[in-house]
mmCIF file of C-alpha atoms in Angstrom:
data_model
loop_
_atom_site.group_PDB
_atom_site.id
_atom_site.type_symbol
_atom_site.label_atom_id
_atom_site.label_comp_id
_atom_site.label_asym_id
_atom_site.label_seq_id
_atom_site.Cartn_x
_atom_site.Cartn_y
_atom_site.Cartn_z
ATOM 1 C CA UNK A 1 117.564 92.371 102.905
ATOM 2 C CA UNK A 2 120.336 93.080 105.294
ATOM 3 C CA UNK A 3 122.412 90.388 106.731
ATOM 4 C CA UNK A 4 121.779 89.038 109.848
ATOM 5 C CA UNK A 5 124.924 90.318 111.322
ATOM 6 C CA UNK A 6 124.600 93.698 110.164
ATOM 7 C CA UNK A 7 124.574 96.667 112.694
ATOM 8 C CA UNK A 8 121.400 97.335 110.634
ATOM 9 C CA UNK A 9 119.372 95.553 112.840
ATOM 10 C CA UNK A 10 120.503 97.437 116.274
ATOM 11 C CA UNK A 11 119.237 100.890 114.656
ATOM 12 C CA UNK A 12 116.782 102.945 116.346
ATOM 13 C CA UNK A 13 114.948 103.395 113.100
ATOM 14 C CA UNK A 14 114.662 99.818 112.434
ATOM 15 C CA UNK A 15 114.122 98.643 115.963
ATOM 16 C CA UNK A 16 110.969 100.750 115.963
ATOM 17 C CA UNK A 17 109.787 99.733 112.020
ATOM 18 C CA UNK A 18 109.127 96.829 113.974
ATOM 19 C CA UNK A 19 105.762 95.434 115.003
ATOM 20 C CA UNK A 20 106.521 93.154 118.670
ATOM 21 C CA UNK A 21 104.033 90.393 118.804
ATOM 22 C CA UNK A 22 104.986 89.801 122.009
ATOM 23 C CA UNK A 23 105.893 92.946 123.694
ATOM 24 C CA UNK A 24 105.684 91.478 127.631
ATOM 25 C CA UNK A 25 109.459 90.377 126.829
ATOM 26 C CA UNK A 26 110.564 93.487 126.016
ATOM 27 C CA UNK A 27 109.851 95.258 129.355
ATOM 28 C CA UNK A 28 111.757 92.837 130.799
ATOM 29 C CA UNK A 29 115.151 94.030 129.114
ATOM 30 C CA UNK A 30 115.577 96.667 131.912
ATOM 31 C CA UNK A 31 115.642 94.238 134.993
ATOM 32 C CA UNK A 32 118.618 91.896 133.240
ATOM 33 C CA UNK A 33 121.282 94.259 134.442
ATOM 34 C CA UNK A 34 119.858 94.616 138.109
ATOM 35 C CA UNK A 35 119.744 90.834 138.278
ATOM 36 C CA UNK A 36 123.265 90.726 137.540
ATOM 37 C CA UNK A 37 124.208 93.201 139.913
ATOM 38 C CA UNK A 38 122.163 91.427 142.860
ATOM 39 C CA UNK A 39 123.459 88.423 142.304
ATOM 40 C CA UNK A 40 127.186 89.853 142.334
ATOM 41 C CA UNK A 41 126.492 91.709 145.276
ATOM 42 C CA UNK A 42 124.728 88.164 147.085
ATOM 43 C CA UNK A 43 127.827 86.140 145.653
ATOM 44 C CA UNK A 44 130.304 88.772 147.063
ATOM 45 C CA UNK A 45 128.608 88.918 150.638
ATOM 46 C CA UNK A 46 128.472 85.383 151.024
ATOM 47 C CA UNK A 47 131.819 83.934 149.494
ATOM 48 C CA UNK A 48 134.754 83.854 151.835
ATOM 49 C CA UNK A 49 137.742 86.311 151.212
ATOM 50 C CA UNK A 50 141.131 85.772 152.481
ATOM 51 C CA UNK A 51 142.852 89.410 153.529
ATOM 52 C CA UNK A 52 145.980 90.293 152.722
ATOM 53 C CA UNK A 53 147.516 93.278 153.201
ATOM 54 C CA UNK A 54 149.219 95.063 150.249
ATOM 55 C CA UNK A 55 151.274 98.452 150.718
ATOM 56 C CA UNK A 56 149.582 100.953 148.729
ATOM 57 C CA UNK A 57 152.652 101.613 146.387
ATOM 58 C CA UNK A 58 152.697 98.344 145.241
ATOM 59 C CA UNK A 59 148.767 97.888 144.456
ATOM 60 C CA UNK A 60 148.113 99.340 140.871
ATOM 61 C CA UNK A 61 145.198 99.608 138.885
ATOM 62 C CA UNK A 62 145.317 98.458 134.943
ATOM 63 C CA UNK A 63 142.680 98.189 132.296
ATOM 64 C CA UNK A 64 143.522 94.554 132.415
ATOM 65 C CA UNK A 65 141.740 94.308 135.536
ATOM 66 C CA UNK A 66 138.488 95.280 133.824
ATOM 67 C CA UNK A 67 138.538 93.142 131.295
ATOM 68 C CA UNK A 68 136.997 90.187 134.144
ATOM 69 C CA UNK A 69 133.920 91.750 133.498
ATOM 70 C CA UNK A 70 133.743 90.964 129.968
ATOM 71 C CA UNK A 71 132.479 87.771 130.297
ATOM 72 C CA UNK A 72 129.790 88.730 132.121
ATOM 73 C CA UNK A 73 128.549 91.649 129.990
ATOM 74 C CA UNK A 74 128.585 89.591 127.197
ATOM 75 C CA UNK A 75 126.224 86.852 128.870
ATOM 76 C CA UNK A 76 123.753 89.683 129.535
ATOM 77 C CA UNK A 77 124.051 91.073 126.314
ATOM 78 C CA UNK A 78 123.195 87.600 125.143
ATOM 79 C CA UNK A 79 120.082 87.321 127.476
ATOM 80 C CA UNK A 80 118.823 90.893 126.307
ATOM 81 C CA UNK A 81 118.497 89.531 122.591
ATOM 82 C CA UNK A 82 117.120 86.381 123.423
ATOM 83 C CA UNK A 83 114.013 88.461 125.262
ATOM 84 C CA UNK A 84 114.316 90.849 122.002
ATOM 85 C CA UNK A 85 113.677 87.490 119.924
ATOM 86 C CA UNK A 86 110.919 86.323 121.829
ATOM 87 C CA UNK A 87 108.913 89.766 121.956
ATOM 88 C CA UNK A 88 108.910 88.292 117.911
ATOM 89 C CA UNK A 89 110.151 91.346 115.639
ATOM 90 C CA UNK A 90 107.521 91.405 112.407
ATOM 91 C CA UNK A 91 107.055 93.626 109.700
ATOM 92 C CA UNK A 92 103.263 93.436 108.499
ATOM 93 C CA UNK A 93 102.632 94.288 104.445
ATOM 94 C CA UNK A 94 99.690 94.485 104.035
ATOM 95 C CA UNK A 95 97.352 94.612 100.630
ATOM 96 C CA UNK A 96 93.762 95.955 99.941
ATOM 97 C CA UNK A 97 91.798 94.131 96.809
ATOM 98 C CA UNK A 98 89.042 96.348 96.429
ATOM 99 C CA UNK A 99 85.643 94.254 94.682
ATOM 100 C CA UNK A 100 83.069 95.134 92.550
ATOM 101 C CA UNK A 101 80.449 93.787 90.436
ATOM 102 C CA UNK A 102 79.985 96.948 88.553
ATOM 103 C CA UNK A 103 77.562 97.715 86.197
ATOM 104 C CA UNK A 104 77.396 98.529 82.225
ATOM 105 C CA UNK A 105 77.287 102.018 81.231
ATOM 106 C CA UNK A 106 76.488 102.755 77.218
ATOM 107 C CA UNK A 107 76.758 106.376 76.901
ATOM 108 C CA UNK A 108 75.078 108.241 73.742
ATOM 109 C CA UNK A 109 76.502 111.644 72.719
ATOM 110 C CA UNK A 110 74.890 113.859 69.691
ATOM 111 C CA UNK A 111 77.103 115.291 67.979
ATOM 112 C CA UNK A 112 74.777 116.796 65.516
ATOM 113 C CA UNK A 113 75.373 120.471 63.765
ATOM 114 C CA UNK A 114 73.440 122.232 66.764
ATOM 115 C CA UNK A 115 75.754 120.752 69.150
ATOM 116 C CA UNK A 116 77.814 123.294 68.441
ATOM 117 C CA UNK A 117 76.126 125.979 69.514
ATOM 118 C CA UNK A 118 77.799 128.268 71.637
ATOM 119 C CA UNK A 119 75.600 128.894 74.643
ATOM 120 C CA UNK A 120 77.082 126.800 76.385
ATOM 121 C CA UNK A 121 80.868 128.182 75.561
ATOM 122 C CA UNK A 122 83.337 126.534 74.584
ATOM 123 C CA UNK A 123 80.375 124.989 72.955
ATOM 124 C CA UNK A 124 77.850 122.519 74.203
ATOM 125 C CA UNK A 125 79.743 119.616 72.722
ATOM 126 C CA UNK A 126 83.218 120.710 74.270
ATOM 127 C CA UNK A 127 81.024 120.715 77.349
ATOM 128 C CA UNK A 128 79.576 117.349 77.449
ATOM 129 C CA UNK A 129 82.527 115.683 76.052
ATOM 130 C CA UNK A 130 84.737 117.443 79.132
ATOM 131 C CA UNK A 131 81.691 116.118 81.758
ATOM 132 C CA UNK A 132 81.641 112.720 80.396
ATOM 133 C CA UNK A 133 85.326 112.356 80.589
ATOM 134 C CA UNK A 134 85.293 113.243 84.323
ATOM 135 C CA UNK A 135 82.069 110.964 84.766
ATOM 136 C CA UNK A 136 83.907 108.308 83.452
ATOM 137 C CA UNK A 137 86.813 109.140 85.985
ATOM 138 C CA UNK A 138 84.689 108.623 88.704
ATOM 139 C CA UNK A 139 83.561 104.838 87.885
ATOM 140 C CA UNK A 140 85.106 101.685 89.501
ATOM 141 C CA UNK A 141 85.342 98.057 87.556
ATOM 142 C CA UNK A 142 82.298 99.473 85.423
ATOM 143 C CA UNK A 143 82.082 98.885 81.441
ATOM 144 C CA UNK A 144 81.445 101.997 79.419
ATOM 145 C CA UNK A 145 81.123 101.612 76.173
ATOM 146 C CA UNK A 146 80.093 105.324 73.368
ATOM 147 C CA UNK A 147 77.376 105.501 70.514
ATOM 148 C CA UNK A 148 78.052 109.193 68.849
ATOM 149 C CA UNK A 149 75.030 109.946 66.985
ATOM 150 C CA UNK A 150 73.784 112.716 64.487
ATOM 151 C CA UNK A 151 71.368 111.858 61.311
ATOM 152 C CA UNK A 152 72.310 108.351 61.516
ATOM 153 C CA UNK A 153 74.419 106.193 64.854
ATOM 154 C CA UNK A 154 78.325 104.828 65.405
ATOM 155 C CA UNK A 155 79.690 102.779 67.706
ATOM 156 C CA UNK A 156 82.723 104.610 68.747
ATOM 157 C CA UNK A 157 83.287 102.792 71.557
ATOM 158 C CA UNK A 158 82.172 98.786 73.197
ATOM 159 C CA UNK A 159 82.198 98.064 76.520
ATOM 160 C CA UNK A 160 85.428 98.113 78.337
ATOM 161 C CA UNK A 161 87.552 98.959 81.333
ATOM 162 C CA UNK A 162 90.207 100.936 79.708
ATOM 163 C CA UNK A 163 89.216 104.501 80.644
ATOM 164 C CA UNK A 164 91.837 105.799 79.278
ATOM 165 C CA UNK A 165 91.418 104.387 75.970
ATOM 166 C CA UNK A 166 87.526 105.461 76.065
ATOM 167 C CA UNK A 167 88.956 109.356 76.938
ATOM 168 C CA UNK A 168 91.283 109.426 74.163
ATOM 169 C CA UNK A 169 88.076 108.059 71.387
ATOM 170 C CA UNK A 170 86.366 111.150 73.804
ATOM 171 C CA UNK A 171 88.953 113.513 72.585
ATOM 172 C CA UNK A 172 88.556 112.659 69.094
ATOM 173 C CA UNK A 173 85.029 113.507 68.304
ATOM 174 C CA UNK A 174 84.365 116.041 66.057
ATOM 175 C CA UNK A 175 80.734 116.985 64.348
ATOM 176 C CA UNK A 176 82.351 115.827 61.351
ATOM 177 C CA UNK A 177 82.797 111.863 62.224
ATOM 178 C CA UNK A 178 79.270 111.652 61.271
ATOM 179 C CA UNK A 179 78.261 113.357 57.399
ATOM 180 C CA UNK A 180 74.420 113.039 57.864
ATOM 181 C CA UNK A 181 72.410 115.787 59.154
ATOM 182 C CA UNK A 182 69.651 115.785 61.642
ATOM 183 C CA UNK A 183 69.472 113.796 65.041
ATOM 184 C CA UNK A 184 68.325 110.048 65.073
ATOM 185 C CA UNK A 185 67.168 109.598 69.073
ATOM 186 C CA UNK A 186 65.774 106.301 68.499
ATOM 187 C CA UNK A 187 68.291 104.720 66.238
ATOM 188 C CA UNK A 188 70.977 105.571 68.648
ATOM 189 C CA UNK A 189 69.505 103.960 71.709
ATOM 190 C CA UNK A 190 68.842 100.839 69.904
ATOM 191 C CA UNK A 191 72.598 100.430 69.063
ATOM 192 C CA UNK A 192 73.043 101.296 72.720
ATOM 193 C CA UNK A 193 70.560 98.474 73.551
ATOM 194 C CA UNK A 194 72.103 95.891 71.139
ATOM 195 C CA UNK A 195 75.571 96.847 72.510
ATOM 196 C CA UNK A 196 74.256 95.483 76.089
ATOM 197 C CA UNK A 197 70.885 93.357 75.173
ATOM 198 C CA UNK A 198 72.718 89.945 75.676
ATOM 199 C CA UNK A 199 74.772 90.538 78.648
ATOM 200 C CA UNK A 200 74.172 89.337 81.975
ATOM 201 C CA UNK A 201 75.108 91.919 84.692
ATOM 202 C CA UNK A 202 73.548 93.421 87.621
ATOM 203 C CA UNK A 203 72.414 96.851 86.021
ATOM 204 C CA UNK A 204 72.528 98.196 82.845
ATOM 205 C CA UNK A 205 71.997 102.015 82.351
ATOM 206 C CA UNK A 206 72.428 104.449 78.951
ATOM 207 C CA UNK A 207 72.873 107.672 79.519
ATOM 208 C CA UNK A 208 71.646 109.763 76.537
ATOM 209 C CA UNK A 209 73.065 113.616 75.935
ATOM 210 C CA UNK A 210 71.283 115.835 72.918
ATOM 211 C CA UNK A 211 69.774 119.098 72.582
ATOM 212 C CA UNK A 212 66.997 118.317 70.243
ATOM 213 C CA UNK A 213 63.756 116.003 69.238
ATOM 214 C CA UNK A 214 64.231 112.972 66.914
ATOM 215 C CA UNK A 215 64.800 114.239 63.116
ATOM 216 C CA UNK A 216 66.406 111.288 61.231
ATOM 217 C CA UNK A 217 66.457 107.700 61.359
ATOM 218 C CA UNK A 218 64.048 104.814 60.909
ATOM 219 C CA UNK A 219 63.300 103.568 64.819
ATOM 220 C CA UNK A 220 60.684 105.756 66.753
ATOM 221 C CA UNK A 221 62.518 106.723 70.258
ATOM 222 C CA UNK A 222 59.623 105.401 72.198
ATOM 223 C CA UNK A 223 59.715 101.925 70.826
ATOM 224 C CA UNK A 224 63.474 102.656 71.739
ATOM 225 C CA UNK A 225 62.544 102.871 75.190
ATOM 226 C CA UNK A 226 60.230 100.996 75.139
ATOM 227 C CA UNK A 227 62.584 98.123 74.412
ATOM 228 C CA UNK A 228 65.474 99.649 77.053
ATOM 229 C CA UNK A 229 62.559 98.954 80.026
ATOM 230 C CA UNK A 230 61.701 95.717 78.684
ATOM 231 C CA UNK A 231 65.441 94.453 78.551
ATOM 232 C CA UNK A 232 66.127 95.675 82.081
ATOM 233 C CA UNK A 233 67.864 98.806 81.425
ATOM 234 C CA UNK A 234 67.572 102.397 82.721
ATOM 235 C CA UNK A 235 67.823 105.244 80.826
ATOM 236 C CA UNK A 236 68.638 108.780 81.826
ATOM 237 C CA UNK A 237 68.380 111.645 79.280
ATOM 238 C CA UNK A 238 70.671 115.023 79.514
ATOM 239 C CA UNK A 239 69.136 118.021 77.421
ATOM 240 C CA UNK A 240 72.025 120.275 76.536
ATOM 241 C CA UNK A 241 71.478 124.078 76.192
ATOM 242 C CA UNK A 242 70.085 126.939 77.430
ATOM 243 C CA UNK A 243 68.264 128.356 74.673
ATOM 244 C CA UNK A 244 69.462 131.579 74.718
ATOM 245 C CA UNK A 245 70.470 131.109 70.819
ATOM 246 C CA UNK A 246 67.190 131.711 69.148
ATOM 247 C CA UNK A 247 67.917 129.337 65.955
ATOM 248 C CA UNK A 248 69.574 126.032 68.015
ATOM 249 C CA UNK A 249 66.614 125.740 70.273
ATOM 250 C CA UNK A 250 66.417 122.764 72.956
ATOM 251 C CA UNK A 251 63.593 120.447 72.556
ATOM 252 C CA UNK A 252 62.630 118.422 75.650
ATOM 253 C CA UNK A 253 59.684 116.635 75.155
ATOM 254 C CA UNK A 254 61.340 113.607 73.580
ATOM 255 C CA UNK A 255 64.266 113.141 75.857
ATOM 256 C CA UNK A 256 61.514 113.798 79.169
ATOM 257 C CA UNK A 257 59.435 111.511 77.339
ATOM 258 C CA UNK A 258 61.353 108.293 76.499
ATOM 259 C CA UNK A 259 63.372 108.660 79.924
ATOM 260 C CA UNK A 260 60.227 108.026 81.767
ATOM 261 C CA UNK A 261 59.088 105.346 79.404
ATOM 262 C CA UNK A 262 62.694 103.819 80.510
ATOM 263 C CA UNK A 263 62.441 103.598 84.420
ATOM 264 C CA UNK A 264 65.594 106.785 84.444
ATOM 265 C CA UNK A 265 64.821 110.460 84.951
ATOM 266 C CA UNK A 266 65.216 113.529 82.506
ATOM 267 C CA UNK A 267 67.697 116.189 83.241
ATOM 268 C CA UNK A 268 68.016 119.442 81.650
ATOM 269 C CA UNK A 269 71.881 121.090 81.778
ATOM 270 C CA UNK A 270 72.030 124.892 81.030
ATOM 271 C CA UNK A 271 75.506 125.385 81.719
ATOM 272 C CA UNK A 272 78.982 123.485 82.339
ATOM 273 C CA UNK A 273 78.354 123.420 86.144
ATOM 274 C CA UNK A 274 74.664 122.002 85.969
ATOM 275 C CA UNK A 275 75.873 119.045 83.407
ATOM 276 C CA UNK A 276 78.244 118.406 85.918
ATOM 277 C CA UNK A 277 76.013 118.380 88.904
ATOM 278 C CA UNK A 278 73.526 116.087 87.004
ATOM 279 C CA UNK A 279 76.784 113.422 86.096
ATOM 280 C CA UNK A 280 77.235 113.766 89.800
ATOM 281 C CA UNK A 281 73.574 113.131 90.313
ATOM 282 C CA UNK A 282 73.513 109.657 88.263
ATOM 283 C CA UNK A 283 77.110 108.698 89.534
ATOM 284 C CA UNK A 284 75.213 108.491 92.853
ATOM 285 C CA UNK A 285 72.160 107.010 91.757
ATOM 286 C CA UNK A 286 73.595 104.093 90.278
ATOM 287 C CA UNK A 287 76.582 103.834 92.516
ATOM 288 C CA UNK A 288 77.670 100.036 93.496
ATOM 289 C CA UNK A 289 79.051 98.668 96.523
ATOM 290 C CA UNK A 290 82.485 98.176 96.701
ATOM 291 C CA UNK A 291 84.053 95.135 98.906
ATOM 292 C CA UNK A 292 87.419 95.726 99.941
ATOM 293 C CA UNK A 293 89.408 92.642 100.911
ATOM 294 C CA UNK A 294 92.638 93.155 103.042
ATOM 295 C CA UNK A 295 95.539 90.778 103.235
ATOM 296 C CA UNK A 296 97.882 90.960 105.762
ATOM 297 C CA UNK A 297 101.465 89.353 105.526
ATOM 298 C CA UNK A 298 103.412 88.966 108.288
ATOM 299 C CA UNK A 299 107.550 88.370 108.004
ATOM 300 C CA UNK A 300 109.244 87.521 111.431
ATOM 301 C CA UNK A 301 112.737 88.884 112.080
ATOM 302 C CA UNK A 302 113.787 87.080 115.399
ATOM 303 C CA UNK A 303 116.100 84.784 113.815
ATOM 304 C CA UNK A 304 118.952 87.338 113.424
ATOM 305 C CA UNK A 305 118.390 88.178 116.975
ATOM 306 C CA UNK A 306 118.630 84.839 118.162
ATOM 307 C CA UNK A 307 121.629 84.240 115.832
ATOM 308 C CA UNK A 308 123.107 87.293 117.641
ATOM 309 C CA UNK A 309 122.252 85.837 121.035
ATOM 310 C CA UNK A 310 123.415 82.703 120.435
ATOM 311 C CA UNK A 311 126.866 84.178 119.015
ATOM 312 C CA UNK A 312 127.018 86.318 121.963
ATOM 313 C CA UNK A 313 126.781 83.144 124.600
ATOM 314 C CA UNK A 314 129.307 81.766 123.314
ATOM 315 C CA UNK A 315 131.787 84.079 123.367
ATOM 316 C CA UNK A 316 130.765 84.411 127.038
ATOM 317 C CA UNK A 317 131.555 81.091 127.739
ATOM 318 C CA UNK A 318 135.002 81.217 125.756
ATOM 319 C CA UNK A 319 135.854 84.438 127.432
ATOM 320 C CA UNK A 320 135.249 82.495 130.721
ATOM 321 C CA UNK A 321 137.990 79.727 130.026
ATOM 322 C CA UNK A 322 140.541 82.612 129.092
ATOM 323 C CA UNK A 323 142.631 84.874 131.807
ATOM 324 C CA UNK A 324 139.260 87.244 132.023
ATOM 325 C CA UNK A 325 137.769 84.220 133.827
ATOM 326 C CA UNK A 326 137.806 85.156 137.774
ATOM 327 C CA UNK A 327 138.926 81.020 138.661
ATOM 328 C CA UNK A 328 138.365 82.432 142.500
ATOM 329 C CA UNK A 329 134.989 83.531 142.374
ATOM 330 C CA UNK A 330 133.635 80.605 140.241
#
């Protein structure tokens, strides 16, 4: 911060950074010099003056003479920045703290042989994995945790708030993570409802993304939900592809099926725009409100006005006591 005697604080720019809690002072900053000149002008009517007559030859006029009025400016100069100090120069920073409870978000992502089929081009993996990155761009203080799933479940992902971290795991899958064939619906939303059965917060929703029925694992997908509803948690199922590949065709029963059994809706995505409508779609259904708290600090700048003022008065007063007194007027 500048010093109080700096010229910085008599710039335009920073004069009007300002914000004047007390403006009514600063409209009076214009009448200071009229008062001075009305009261000379009183002082000079009424004082009494003594003629004497000077030939004009001898009466010269010097710079010297002018400086009489120094004491005087200086005084008003003075009374200016006291007014400027009491209009109260601040400087507000303010700071928003945006709130949320937020909600946990267990997303489960087949990754089975069929996922990459190319009806969907790149494919309808590259698809869904580009969505649910954006998806997850578009939450606030929410936990999102990743089951990828083919034959048999993994936990790629817990809970957390590091997006960023989550994307990169995104990035990363590959058909390959997971050797065993087939798709295992209902053994991959049980991990998702283990990852989340024990936690206390104010929704819990999975979000389920596959393009077939259940093939492989040992827990029936309707038990699956079945369990979701009766822990509290709402499940929405995305059926990937458009079946225009005769051999990788999309089977919806199960997903419509178990999404109903879990309070959520069923979905089908045909393309890379509809998969991202229908993210958009559940972003808004299970949107949360968001306080936002606002903090206002305010820092006063008066003092090196006053300081200025004071400085000012002084020299006024010195000035007075020198030869640019006027000893006959006062």
């Amino acid at each position: 911060m500048e010093a109080w005697y700096s010229k910085y604080w008599f710039s335009i720019q920073t004069l009007s950074s300002f914000e004047w809690a007390q403006p009514f002072y600063l409209y009076c900053i214009p009448a200071i010099p009229f008062l001075f000149i009305i009261r000379n002008w009183i002082v000079g009517n009424n004082v009494q003056k003594l003629n004497v007559a000077f030939p004009a030859q001898q009466f010269r006029s010097s710079w010297i003479s002018a400086l009489r009025f120094v004491p005087g400016l200086l005084l008003v100069l003075s009374i200016m920045l006291i007014l400027v100090a009491l209009a109260r120069p601040q400087r507000a920073i303010s700071t928003q703290e945006e709130v949320s409870e937020g909600i946990d978000i267990m997303l489960a992502l087949d990754i089975s042989a069929s996922m990459e089929a190319t009806d969907i081009p790149p494919s309808r993996l590259g698809v869904a994995k580009k969505v649910a990155k954006k998806f997850i761009e578009g939450r606030f203080q929410d936990r999102i945790g990743m089951v990828i799933f083919a034959g048999e479940p993994f936990s790629l992902c817990p809970l957390t708030n590091d997006y960023d971290m989550l994307k990169d795991y995104i990035d990363e899958i590959h058909p390959s993570l997971i050797a065993t064939s087939g798709t295992a619906l209902g053994n991959a939303l049980g991990m998702c409802i283990n990852r989340m059965r024990e936690i206390t917060s104010k929704s819990k929703v999975i979000i389920l993304l596959s393009d077939g029925d259940n093939t492989a694992g040992n827990l029936d997908p309707v038990l699956s939900a079945q369990m979701a509803r009766a822990f509290g948690m709402k499940l929405y199922t995305i059926a990937v592809g458009s079946n225009k590949i005769n051999t990788e065709k999309v089977d919806e029963s199960a997903l419509r099926n178990i999404a109903t059994i879990g309070n959520g809706k069923f979905f089908r995505a045909t393309d890379a725009r509809s998969l991202e409508n229908i993210f958009k779609e559940i972003n808004r259904l299970e949107k949360v409100e968001i306080k936002q708290n606002r903090y206002k600090n305010l820092r006063d700048f008066y003092h090196n006005y006053l300081r200025w003022a004071i400085v000012l008065l002084l020299l006024s007063f010195a000035c007075k006591n020198t030869f640019m007194g006027n000893i006959l007027e006062d």
